[in-house]
Amino acid sequence: MRRDKVGALVILALSIVYGAMAFNIPEAPGVEGAGVTPSSLPIALSATGIVASLLILVLPAPRRIDRDDEDESSFSDAFKGLDWRCAAFLFLLMVGYGLTLKPLGFLISTILFLWGGFWTMGERRIKLMLLVSIGVTVGFWFILTQLLRIYLEPGVLHFLGMD
Amino acid sequence: MVLEGIMTGLSTAFTFTNILMVSLGVFAGTFIGMLPGLGPISTIALMIPITYGFEPSSGLILMAGVYYGAVFGGSTSSILLNTPGEASTVATSFDGYPLAQVGKAGKALATAAYSSFSGGTIGAMFLLFAAPALAVVSLSFQSADYFALMVMGLTAVSAFAGKGQFLKAALMTVLGVMLSTVGTDDSTGVQRFTLGQLDLIDGISFLLLAMATFALSEALISVLKPGETSNAAQTAVKDKFGSLKVSTQEFREIAPSVGRSSVLGFFIGVLPGAGATIASFLAYGMEQALAKGRAKLQFGKGSLKGLAAPETANNAASTGSFVPLLTLGIPGSGTTAVMLGALISYGVQPGPRLFAENPEVFWSVIVSMYLGNIVLLILNLPLIPYIARLLAVPKPFLVPFVLFFSLIGVYLVSFNNFDIYLMVGFAACALFFRLLDFPMAPMLLGFVLGGLLEENLRRALLINDSSLSFLWSRPITLIILVITAVVLFLPLYRSLVEKFRPQP
């Protein structure tokens, strides 16, 4: 399947779901008949989304001058030969960062996140990785908390009296 | 009145703090903008959290510096590595990279800097007269006209998206407007599309969306597509830059191109949706067409004219794109959409009232554009061989830093973990659509304009007793809508004709 068609299919599905939800938006009390209700624009958007994505699905591939018929490339081509493992790890790290930021505190979770990021990206010089992650995190923490007086979660360090 | 305004602007911009701001901005912009893959949109988005709590004029002056710096930084990586950070510097690499390959990187960078300076300065001069004039006219604009203008802006960004991209850009615009409807509806208090999540009641933050769909996804794309850029970077930086000098003869040669490209660039920049990319390609094309004999053959092989034209035009267009932003409050491109986001975060609502109520902001931005250009030329250019060493920072360190600064920048605004998860989700979606070659900038523009679009439509209908007659009862509205229709149907018609023409 052509890749722009896959994208259009996804947006078509989104538009349909969005439109269905738009019809269920409650009426605002006291503004009936005022022309635009909270659901008017969403319904119009959903319709536009459906029409435009159907057009992409139905019409033949546009010929492009700038890149030789690249739009003919298939969905699987667009996703082939990419470094998925590394990207997936980074995604996991980001979610993990969100999960640990409050309980572990800014300092520890950020050091872990940066260190994990360097490791995922293939860096193996342990000392350098430690130095950079700790240095940047502590420097950033110092600027934020001490200079700009922004509160950051101390997390577990709170129990050690470091807040 | 203009003179008085310039004086106001000068007195605001020429304080120690603000000169420091613009210098810092230009430096930071060049640094970040130079990193392969990170364009001006990401650069500005990354800088927004840092400037929270600044005076609006200082914040904006910093941002203007960041913008110029980022555009110049993008040109640097185009010239040295042939990896344009974003579309508007693609044309720069046509002649810039060949020059760097023959050891004339210094000359190419200097030419780019002088051209950017000229384009930016000439553009700022036009802006000085165009913006106040348009601001006065726009004071008479009503909701109906605004509504029409937004429709035009949203349509134009798709129409100018390029061949074969029209429908995709339109879809992304619609998606952006859809995202803007998430949260509590301002005028009725009704909750929409919050999925029962308390965290979505206030809607999606612009910064979050910009960071996720640009900074995060651009960094992740560079991970997914491991290229040879880091090796190329190492050699490019280690290699000799060559002299930064441009001879008088060469100046004379490029001067006419710079003049023409400035004017062309500025006017294209003013058009909503067009912007720096189209301006740079058109300027390159124009110079190539005008060149004769041997000069023509030089294009693509290291012609100074071919380098100067797109560089001048993209800076002039960047300046031009501030006209609709400052006077109407309508961003015409992804980059100015981020600038609008920054402005709103400082508590400034651009538009005709900005000119009347906060003249010091209005004028200091314009004056700081000159200042930004000067800083770029006298401070950045001599330092560029050193700044370029940043290109050699290994990717294993760079990518985690970009991710960290994006996540923490958004987190520090809300202190809500949910925002981090939402960003990761948006980044994943953006990655998916980027791989399918769907453009992201129209989505961002749709998101910014979506809220304003609905608000003005409501107001227009309220004034008009719920009748749609406001669409044709005012001549300004009607003219804008007619232009929109032409802009919309011309490419659609052309692409349809082409699609159904029998293949040879």
XYZ file of C-alpha atoms in Angstrom:
667
model
C 0.000 0.000 0.000
C 1.245 3.493 -0.824
C 2.474 5.310 2.228
C 0.426 8.472 1.850
C -2.656 6.248 1.638
C -1.778 4.619 4.945
C -1.478 8.048 6.521
C -4.779 9.106 4.973
C -6.439 5.943 6.272
C -5.253 6.686 9.802
C -6.511 10.270 9.619
C -9.794 9.043 8.134
C -10.277 6.788 11.162
C -9.327 9.637 13.494
C -11.772 11.988 11.772
C -14.609 9.481 12.093
C -13.954 8.895 15.797
C -13.542 12.637 16.344
C -16.796 13.315 14.483
C -18.672 10.695 16.515
C -17.405 12.299 19.704
C -18.321 15.744 18.381
C -21.967 14.715 18.072
C -21.930 13.771 21.750
C -20.677 17.127 23.021
C -23.364 18.443 25.364
C -25.211 21.599 24.372
C -24.160 24.632 26.338
C -27.026 25.783 28.563
C -28.715 28.955 27.397
C -27.012 29.345 24.061
C -29.303 27.245 21.877
C -29.880 28.849 18.527
C -26.864 31.116 18.839
C -25.472 29.773 15.597
C -22.216 28.211 16.663
C -22.523 25.581 19.376
C -19.476 23.894 20.933
C -19.913 21.045 18.469
C -20.292 23.054 15.244
C -16.627 23.503 14.389
C -15.679 19.931 15.392
C -18.395 18.508 13.146
C -17.233 20.663 10.247
C -13.630 19.623 10.888
C -14.534 15.977 10.986
C -16.343 16.305 7.666
C -13.373 18.117 6.097
C -10.990 15.479 7.432
C -13.110 12.661 6.033
C -13.432 14.269 2.588
C -9.731 15.170 2.304
C -8.504 11.751 3.422
C -10.944 10.008 1.080
C -9.584 12.138 -1.766
C -6.049 10.915 -1.038
C -7.307 7.334 -0.849
C -9.206 7.540 -4.134
C -6.940 9.682 -6.306
C -3.902 8.239 -8.048
C -0.463 9.198 -6.730
C 0.546 12.731 -7.587
C 3.614 12.968 -9.749
C 6.320 14.884 -8.021
C 9.022 16.753 -9.820
C 11.256 17.448 -6.860
C 11.742 13.821 -5.847
C 11.439 11.127 -8.463
C 8.039 9.581 -7.886
C 8.768 9.167 -4.224
C 5.103 9.129 -3.397
C 4.833 5.748 -5.053
C 6.953 4.304 -2.274
C 5.102 1.770 -0.217
C 4.271 1.776 3.445
C 6.736 -0.981 4.228
C 9.533 0.851 2.371
C 9.058 3.899 4.572
C 9.589 1.830 7.696
C 12.310 -0.471 6.420
C 15.960 -0.334 7.412
C 15.448 1.961 10.385
C 17.044 1.636 13.778
C 13.850 0.764 15.654
C 15.560 -0.824 18.634
C 17.380 2.341 19.608
C 14.317 4.559 19.120
C 12.113 2.166 21.114
C 14.597 2.230 23.994
C 14.608 6.017 23.951
C 10.805 6.024 24.094
C 10.912 3.677 27.076
C 13.499 5.882 28.740
C 11.323 8.959 28.292
C 8.309 7.212 29.822
C 10.560 5.960 32.610
C 11.764 9.501 33.175
C 8.172 10.646 33.599
C 7.527 7.813 36.053
C 10.621 8.415 38.176
C 10.796 12.204 38.176
C 8.595 12.621 41.241
C 9.476 9.562 43.350
C 13.243 9.599 42.750
C 13.553 13.346 42.425
C 15.021 15.503 39.682
C 18.704 14.805 40.324
C 18.649 11.016 40.390
C 16.062 10.503 37.649
C 17.804 12.950 35.287
C 21.225 11.375 35.819
C 19.703 7.963 35.139
C 17.851 9.229 32.066
C 20.899 10.869 30.513
C 23.139 7.939 31.330
C 20.589 5.515 29.878
C 20.285 7.721 26.806
C 24.039 7.749 26.173
C 24.173 3.968 26.646
C 21.230 3.407 24.282
C 22.913 5.546 21.655
C 25.943 3.274 21.772
C 28.316 5.199 24.006
C 30.417 2.869 26.181
C 32.976 5.132 27.864
C 31.595 4.681 31.372
C 33.623 7.377 33.100
C 32.855 10.003 30.480
C 29.160 9.086 30.562
C 29.056 9.460 34.336
C 30.957 12.705 34.246
C 28.740 14.274 31.583
C 25.423 13.099 33.025
C 26.225 14.083 36.589
C 27.903 17.337 35.596
C 25.054 18.541 33.376
C 22.345 17.477 35.815
C 23.942 19.102 38.835
C 24.736 22.245 36.845
C 21.170 22.492 35.581
C 19.798 21.778 39.053
C 22.017 24.495 40.503
C 20.873 27.105 37.977
C 17.208 26.253 38.472
C 17.034 25.879 42.240
C 19.738 28.188 43.456
C 19.785 30.966 40.870
C 16.260 30.974 39.487
C 14.620 29.708 42.699
C 12.518 27.137 40.892
C 11.363 24.259 43.048
C 12.354 20.802 41.840
C 11.272 17.559 43.472
C 14.004 16.320 45.804
C 12.476 12.802 45.761
C 14.425 10.268 47.764
C 17.156 12.823 48.460
C 14.612 14.489 50.734
C 15.201 11.758 53.278
C 18.904 12.440 53.195
C 18.248 16.038 54.058
C 19.170 17.335 50.600
C 16.351 19.614 49.609
C 5.016 58.687 13.619
C 7.463 56.147 12.248
C 10.369 58.206 13.522
C 8.851 58.451 16.966
C 8.341 54.709 16.941
C 11.936 54.063 15.940
C 13.069 56.213 18.839
C 10.862 54.227 21.231
C 12.251 51.030 19.812
C 15.829 52.232 20.022
C 15.505 53.306 23.627
C 13.996 49.927 24.550
C 16.357 47.786 22.516
C 19.554 49.630 23.364
C 19.635 48.854 27.038
C 22.382 46.700 28.418
C 19.994 43.834 29.212
C 18.417 43.801 25.794
C 21.689 43.966 23.892
C 22.819 41.050 26.023
C 19.553 39.267 25.198
C 19.889 39.647 21.469
C 23.531 38.538 21.572
C 22.676 35.528 23.706
C 19.740 34.734 21.459
C 21.816 34.852 18.290
C 24.474 32.641 19.844
C 22.053 30.095 21.237
C 20.109 30.112 17.983
C 23.221 29.487 15.910
C 24.318 26.703 18.246
C 21.043 24.807 18.236
C 20.072 25.657 14.678
C 23.354 24.250 13.454
C 22.701 20.790 14.832
C 21.649 18.628 11.919
C 17.959 17.927 12.058
C 16.973 20.725 14.411
C 15.374 23.593 12.521
C 14.284 27.047 13.699
C 10.923 25.753 14.971
C 12.631 23.344 17.371
C 15.208 25.944 18.339
C 12.632 28.567 19.250
C 10.456 26.004 21.048
C 13.457 24.863 23.090
C 14.161 28.469 24.105
C 10.601 29.376 25.199
C 10.762 27.767 28.682
C 14.009 29.585 29.398
C 12.430 32.962 28.752
C 9.349 32.544 30.943
C 9.073 35.415 33.351
C 11.066 37.791 31.154
C 9.753 41.225 30.230
C 7.773 40.769 27.006
C 10.098 43.009 25.035
C 13.251 41.326 26.377
C 11.799 37.894 25.717
C 10.834 38.836 22.200
C 14.174 40.454 21.482
C 15.858 37.263 22.614
C 13.542 35.244 20.388
C 14.196 37.443 17.367
C 17.895 36.814 17.956
C 17.277 33.093 18.298
C 15.339 33.105 15.059
C 18.091 34.805 13.081
C 20.727 32.691 14.742
C 18.825 29.512 13.961
C 18.375 30.433 10.315
C 22.092 31.199 10.044
C 22.997 28.044 11.965
C 20.894 26.052 9.512
C 22.830 27.575 6.638
C 26.090 26.622 8.326
C 25.200 22.957 8.451
C 23.876 23.149 4.879
C 27.189 24.555 3.685
C 29.512 22.394 5.757
C 27.660 19.094 5.777
C 25.089 19.314 3.008
C 22.468 18.476 5.671
C 19.984 21.344 5.699
C 18.293 21.551 9.091
C 15.102 22.620 7.384
C 13.558 23.290 4.004
C 14.417 26.979 3.771
C 18.159 26.290 3.661
C 17.996 23.498 1.081
C 18.698 25.959 -1.729
C 21.713 27.221 0.243
C 23.347 23.822 0.019
C 23.130 23.790 -3.813
C 26.109 26.106 -4.138
C 27.317 26.324 -0.553
C 28.357 22.690 -0.236
C 30.337 22.598 -3.497
C 32.239 25.659 -2.244
C 33.017 23.944 1.056
C 34.228 20.863 -0.804
C 36.889 22.850 -2.606
C 38.176 24.348 0.646
C 36.230 27.595 0.418
C 33.961 26.932 3.387
C 35.076 30.184 5.014
C 34.200 32.239 1.958
C 30.856 30.451 1.623
C 29.979 31.065 5.266
C 31.008 34.704 5.029
C 28.974 35.193 1.857
C 26.013 33.545 3.569
C 26.419 35.825 6.567
C 26.714 39.003 4.484
C 23.735 37.987 2.361
C 21.658 37.117 5.409
C 22.614 40.442 6.917
C 21.616 42.367 3.802
C 18.393 40.421 3.351
C 17.464 40.839 6.978
C 18.321 44.523 7.073
C 16.563 45.428 3.848
C 13.607 43.334 5.009
C 13.544 45.138 8.343
C 13.513 48.458 6.504
C 10.452 47.399 4.525
C 8.920 46.099 7.732
C 9.442 49.486 9.325
C 7.040 51.040 6.851
C 4.791 48.137 5.924
C 3.919 47.040 9.443
C 2.667 50.357 10.838
C 0.730 51.021 7.634
C -0.944 47.625 7.780
C -1.489 47.982 11.525
C -3.456 51.176 10.951
C -5.584 49.516 8.262
C -6.110 46.437 10.386
C -7.603 48.527 13.199
C -10.743 48.669 11.085
C -10.845 44.886 10.757
C -13.798 43.106 12.305
C -14.303 39.509 13.397
C -15.656 38.598 9.990
C -12.456 39.834 8.314
C -10.325 38.038 10.853
C -12.250 34.859 10.287
C -11.683 35.202 6.549
C -7.988 35.933 7.095
C -7.532 32.808 9.202
C -9.271 30.711 6.596
C -6.910 32.208 4.045
C -3.873 31.514 6.222
C -4.868 27.903 6.764
C -5.634 27.379 3.095
C -2.479 29.074 1.891
C -0.194 26.913 3.986
C -1.556 23.863 2.166
C -1.640 25.512 -1.223
C 2.027 26.510 -0.980
C 3.076 23.178 0.484
C 4.484 22.020 -2.818
C 3.568 19.743 -5.626
C 1.748 16.599 -4.583
C 1.672 17.754 -0.982
C -1.506 19.821 -1.104
C -3.962 17.280 0.289
C -1.502 15.984 2.851
C -0.800 19.483 4.141
C -4.536 20.207 4.222
C -5.137 17.061 6.260
C -2.414 17.992 8.715
C -3.907 21.478 9.054
C -7.303 19.959 9.849
C -5.624 17.681 12.385
C -4.018 20.710 14.034
C -7.351 22.556 14.276
C -8.895 19.377 15.716
C -6.238 19.279 18.435
C -6.954 22.917 19.269
C -10.556 22.013 20.136
C -9.477 19.683 22.949
C -10.270 21.134 26.371
C -12.816 23.532 27.787
C -14.600 25.640 25.191
C -13.814 29.229 26.146
C -17.109 30.859 25.414
C -19.505 28.214 26.745
C -17.481 26.350 29.343
C -18.376 23.003 27.762
C -15.666 20.332 27.875
C -14.706 18.795 24.568
C -12.640 15.707 23.756
C -11.082 15.549 27.215
C -11.713 11.779 27.419
C -12.531 12.259 31.094
C -8.920 13.314 31.772
C -8.605 16.140 34.253
C -5.236 16.983 32.728
C -6.854 17.803 29.398
C -9.436 20.268 30.726
C -7.153 23.203 29.987
C -6.468 21.868 26.524
C -3.142 20.882 25.019
C -0.322 23.318 25.587
C 1.159 24.810 22.476
C 4.695 24.433 23.751
C 4.113 20.757 24.458
C 2.805 20.130 20.963
C 5.599 22.113 19.298
C 8.290 20.373 21.337
C 6.854 16.902 20.766
C 6.224 17.234 17.053
C 9.435 19.120 16.285
C 12.297 18.892 18.775
C 11.526 15.371 20.019
C 10.510 13.858 16.724
C 13.376 15.495 14.810
C 15.855 14.073 17.305
C 14.224 10.652 17.122
C 14.176 10.667 13.323
C 17.923 11.227 13.391
C 18.194 8.116 15.569
C 15.964 6.070 13.289
C 17.903 7.036 10.189
C 21.499 6.724 11.259
C 23.390 8.590 8.587
C 26.957 9.384 7.936
C 26.534 12.942 9.213
C 28.672 12.550 12.309
C 31.652 11.339 10.314
C 31.122 14.076 7.783
C 30.914 16.530 10.659
C 34.203 15.406 12.089
C 36.003 15.891 8.790
C 34.227 19.154 7.967
C 35.260 20.649 11.259
C 38.799 19.361 11.168
C 39.303 20.546 7.610
C 40.577 24.021 7.044
C 37.854 26.598 6.688
C 39.825 28.712 4.313
C 39.727 32.478 4.515
C 36.578 34.241 5.691
C 37.332 37.122 3.324
C 35.120 38.108 0.437
C 36.824 40.359 -2.117
C 35.438 43.678 -3.364
C 35.128 42.137 -6.813
C 32.988 39.350 -5.382
C 30.879 41.814 -3.414
C 30.213 43.714 -6.614
C 29.266 40.494 -8.310
C 26.682 39.441 -5.758
C 25.288 42.900 -4.900
C 22.576 42.968 -7.605
C 21.449 39.444 -6.687
C 21.240 40.444 -3.045
C 19.151 43.503 -3.898
C 16.691 41.594 -6.072
C 16.421 38.684 -3.679
C 15.729 40.958 -0.703
C 12.720 42.537 -2.349
C 11.422 39.220 -3.667
C 11.984 37.512 -0.332
C 10.265 40.164 1.723
C 7.091 40.196 -0.342
C 6.881 36.418 -0.451
C 7.394 36.345 3.296
C 4.458 38.666 3.855
C 2.104 36.252 2.071
C 0.574 33.853 4.538
C 1.700 30.302 4.056
C 4.493 31.077 1.624
C 7.535 32.011 3.676
C 11.239 31.413 3.594
C 11.370 28.109 1.703
C 9.489 29.286 -1.354
C 11.339 32.602 -1.263
C 14.737 30.891 -1.265
C 13.880 28.566 -4.151
C 12.321 31.384 -6.192
C 15.327 33.634 -5.628
C 17.683 30.850 -6.662
C 15.603 30.193 -9.758
C 15.414 33.868 -10.617
C 19.177 34.365 -10.366
C 19.845 31.257 -12.397
C 17.491 32.491 -15.097
C 19.043 35.959 -15.128
C 22.633 34.755 -15.213
C 24.385 34.595 -18.557
C 27.246 32.688 -20.074
C 29.809 31.210 -17.730
C 28.076 32.539 -14.616
C 25.049 30.431 -15.486
C 27.111 27.278 -15.744
C 28.553 27.983 -12.318
C 25.168 27.425 -10.646
C 25.172 24.236 -8.618
C 28.954 24.053 -8.760
C 29.794 26.755 -6.261
C 28.404 30.011 -7.624
C 28.545 32.854 -5.097
C 25.412 34.326 -6.644
C 23.644 31.010 -6.246
C 24.577 31.025 -2.593
C 23.811 34.682 -1.944
C 20.346 34.682 -3.537
C 18.603 32.023 -1.390
C 20.380 33.205 1.761
C 19.243 36.776 1.207
C 15.727 35.741 0.286
C 15.140 33.435 3.221
C 16.199 36.098 5.697
C 14.161 38.793 3.995
C 11.182 36.432 4.003
C 11.681 35.628 7.677
C 11.469 39.348 8.333
C 8.494 39.738 6.022
C 6.614 36.996 7.835
C 6.607 39.240 10.905
C 4.286 41.674 9.127
C 1.110 39.567 9.421
C 2.223 38.309 12.831
C 2.745 41.733 14.382
C -0.082 43.590 12.710
C -2.837 40.989 12.467
C -1.731 38.458 15.060
C -1.849 35.806 12.358
C 1.224 33.662 11.843
C 1.880 32.783 8.240
C 4.260 29.887 8.809
C 5.271 27.221 11.290
C 8.104 29.371 12.587
C 5.995 32.467 13.161
C 3.378 30.184 14.760
C 5.987 29.277 17.375
C 6.850 32.951 17.734
C 3.153 33.640 18.336
C 3.183 30.904 20.972
C 6.159 32.599 22.606
C 4.439 36.001 22.520
C 1.277 34.653 24.091
C 3.375 33.017 26.812
C 4.758 36.471 27.673
C 1.219 37.753 27.953
C 1.327 39.718 24.700
C -1.453 39.245 22.165
C -0.188 40.426 18.801
C -2.586 42.161 16.488
C -3.662 45.701 15.667
C -3.961 46.515 19.354
C -0.330 45.595 19.983
C 0.703 48.523 17.848
C -1.587 50.873 19.765
C -1.248 49.525 23.291
C 2.290 48.164 23.504
C 4.185 50.301 21.000
C 7.438 49.626 22.852
C 7.081 45.885 22.183
C 6.159 46.438 18.569
C 9.027 48.802 17.832
C 11.643 47.107 19.915
C 11.093 43.892 17.976
C 11.672 45.730 14.714
C 14.744 47.525 16.029
C 16.102 44.331 17.544
C 15.964 42.762 14.102
C 18.624 45.199 12.968
C 20.515 44.534 16.142
C 20.225 40.773 15.642
C 21.621 41.092 12.146
C 24.519 43.206 13.327
C 25.374 40.806 16.148
C 25.193 37.959 13.684
C 27.675 39.657 11.405
C 30.221 41.079 13.818
C 30.142 38.526 16.606
C 29.041 35.277 15.050
C 30.894 35.276 11.795
C 34.441 35.490 13.206
C 33.562 32.825 15.747
C 31.927 30.434 13.317
C 34.964 28.147 12.893
C 34.859 27.610 16.655
C 31.083 27.328 16.952
C 31.145 24.769 14.152
C 33.097 22.430 16.378
C 29.779 21.729 18.018
C 28.917 19.780 14.896
C 31.524 17.300 16.018
C 29.785 16.609 19.334
C 29.029 12.923 19.072
C 25.386 12.003 18.478
C 25.250 9.597 21.460
C 25.534 12.670 23.692
C 23.542 15.079 21.595
C 20.281 13.158 21.242
C 19.701 12.453 24.963
C 20.359 16.134 25.679
C 17.788 17.288 23.132
C 15.261 14.834 24.594
C 16.040 15.978 28.124
C 15.744 19.698 27.366
C 12.476 19.177 25.494
C 10.905 17.105 28.272
C 12.105 19.250 31.146
C 11.208 22.471 29.309
C 7.579 21.413 29.165
C 7.593 19.819 32.614
C 8.909 22.973 34.285
C 5.845 24.874 33.094
C 3.243 22.522 34.542
C 5.119 20.238 36.962
C 2.789 17.522 35.734
C 4.074 14.069 34.727
C 1.079 13.660 32.459
C 2.635 16.233 30.127
C 5.682 14.017 29.675
C 3.530 11.035 28.680
C 1.456 13.213 26.374
C 4.638 14.491 24.715
C 5.939 10.978 24.214
C 2.605 10.044 22.641
C 2.605 13.025 20.302
C 6.231 12.415 19.402
C 5.369 8.839 18.410
C 2.492 10.032 16.219
C 4.654 12.762 14.687
C 7.336 10.193 13.934
C 4.780 7.994 12.181
C 3.483 10.842 10.020
C 6.976 12.144 9.284
C 8.017 8.721 7.994
C 4.967 8.797 5.736
C 6.137 12.189 4.423
C 3.280 14.212 5.945
C 4.374 17.789 6.747
C 4.271 18.895 10.389
C 4.325 22.706 10.117
C 0.723 22.977 8.804
C -0.442 21.001 11.834
C 1.202 23.476 14.190
C -0.259 26.407 12.274
C -3.711 24.810 12.372
C -3.383 24.333 16.096
C -2.460 27.979 16.723
C -5.072 29.408 14.379
C -7.811 26.941 15.384
C -8.772 28.684 18.605
C -8.733 32.134 17.005
C -10.723 30.849 14.047
C -13.552 29.567 16.216
C -13.585 32.646 18.409
C -13.860 35.019 15.468
C -16.466 32.891 13.727
C -18.567 32.967 16.912
C -18.226 36.701 17.318
C -19.033 37.347 13.678
C -22.152 35.199 13.909
C -23.227 36.850 17.144
C -22.909 40.323 15.620
C -24.781 39.129 12.547
C -27.725 37.496 14.335
C -26.471 34.007 13.492
C -26.646 34.717 9.798
C -23.840 33.682 7.497
C -24.301 36.896 5.554
C -21.200 38.307 7.254
C -19.235 36.292 4.734
C -20.248 38.588 1.899
C -21.652 41.739 3.481
C -18.271 43.424 4.022
C -16.092 44.059 0.988
C -12.841 43.250 2.848
C -14.190 39.888 4.001
C -15.435 39.075 0.544
C -12.153 40.002 -1.142
C -10.138 37.877 1.287
C -12.474 34.927 0.781
C -12.318 35.239 -3.003
C -8.509 35.228 -2.848
C -8.728 32.178 -0.586
C -10.945 30.385 -3.087
C -8.479 31.113 -5.884
C -5.551 29.967 -3.754
C -7.443 26.805 -2.842
C -8.795 25.772 -6.207
C -5.892 26.649 -8.441
C -3.531 23.913 -7.204
C -6.426 21.494 -6.759
C -7.554 22.101 -10.325
C -4.027 21.841 -11.655
C -3.289 18.619 -9.805
C -6.575 17.092 -10.933
C -5.899 18.026 -14.537
C -2.452 16.511 -14.271
C -3.675 13.323 -12.646
C -6.225 12.584 -15.304
C -4.093 13.604 -18.235
C -3.235 10.467 -20.198
C 0.295 9.324 -19.393
C 2.671 9.589 -22.345
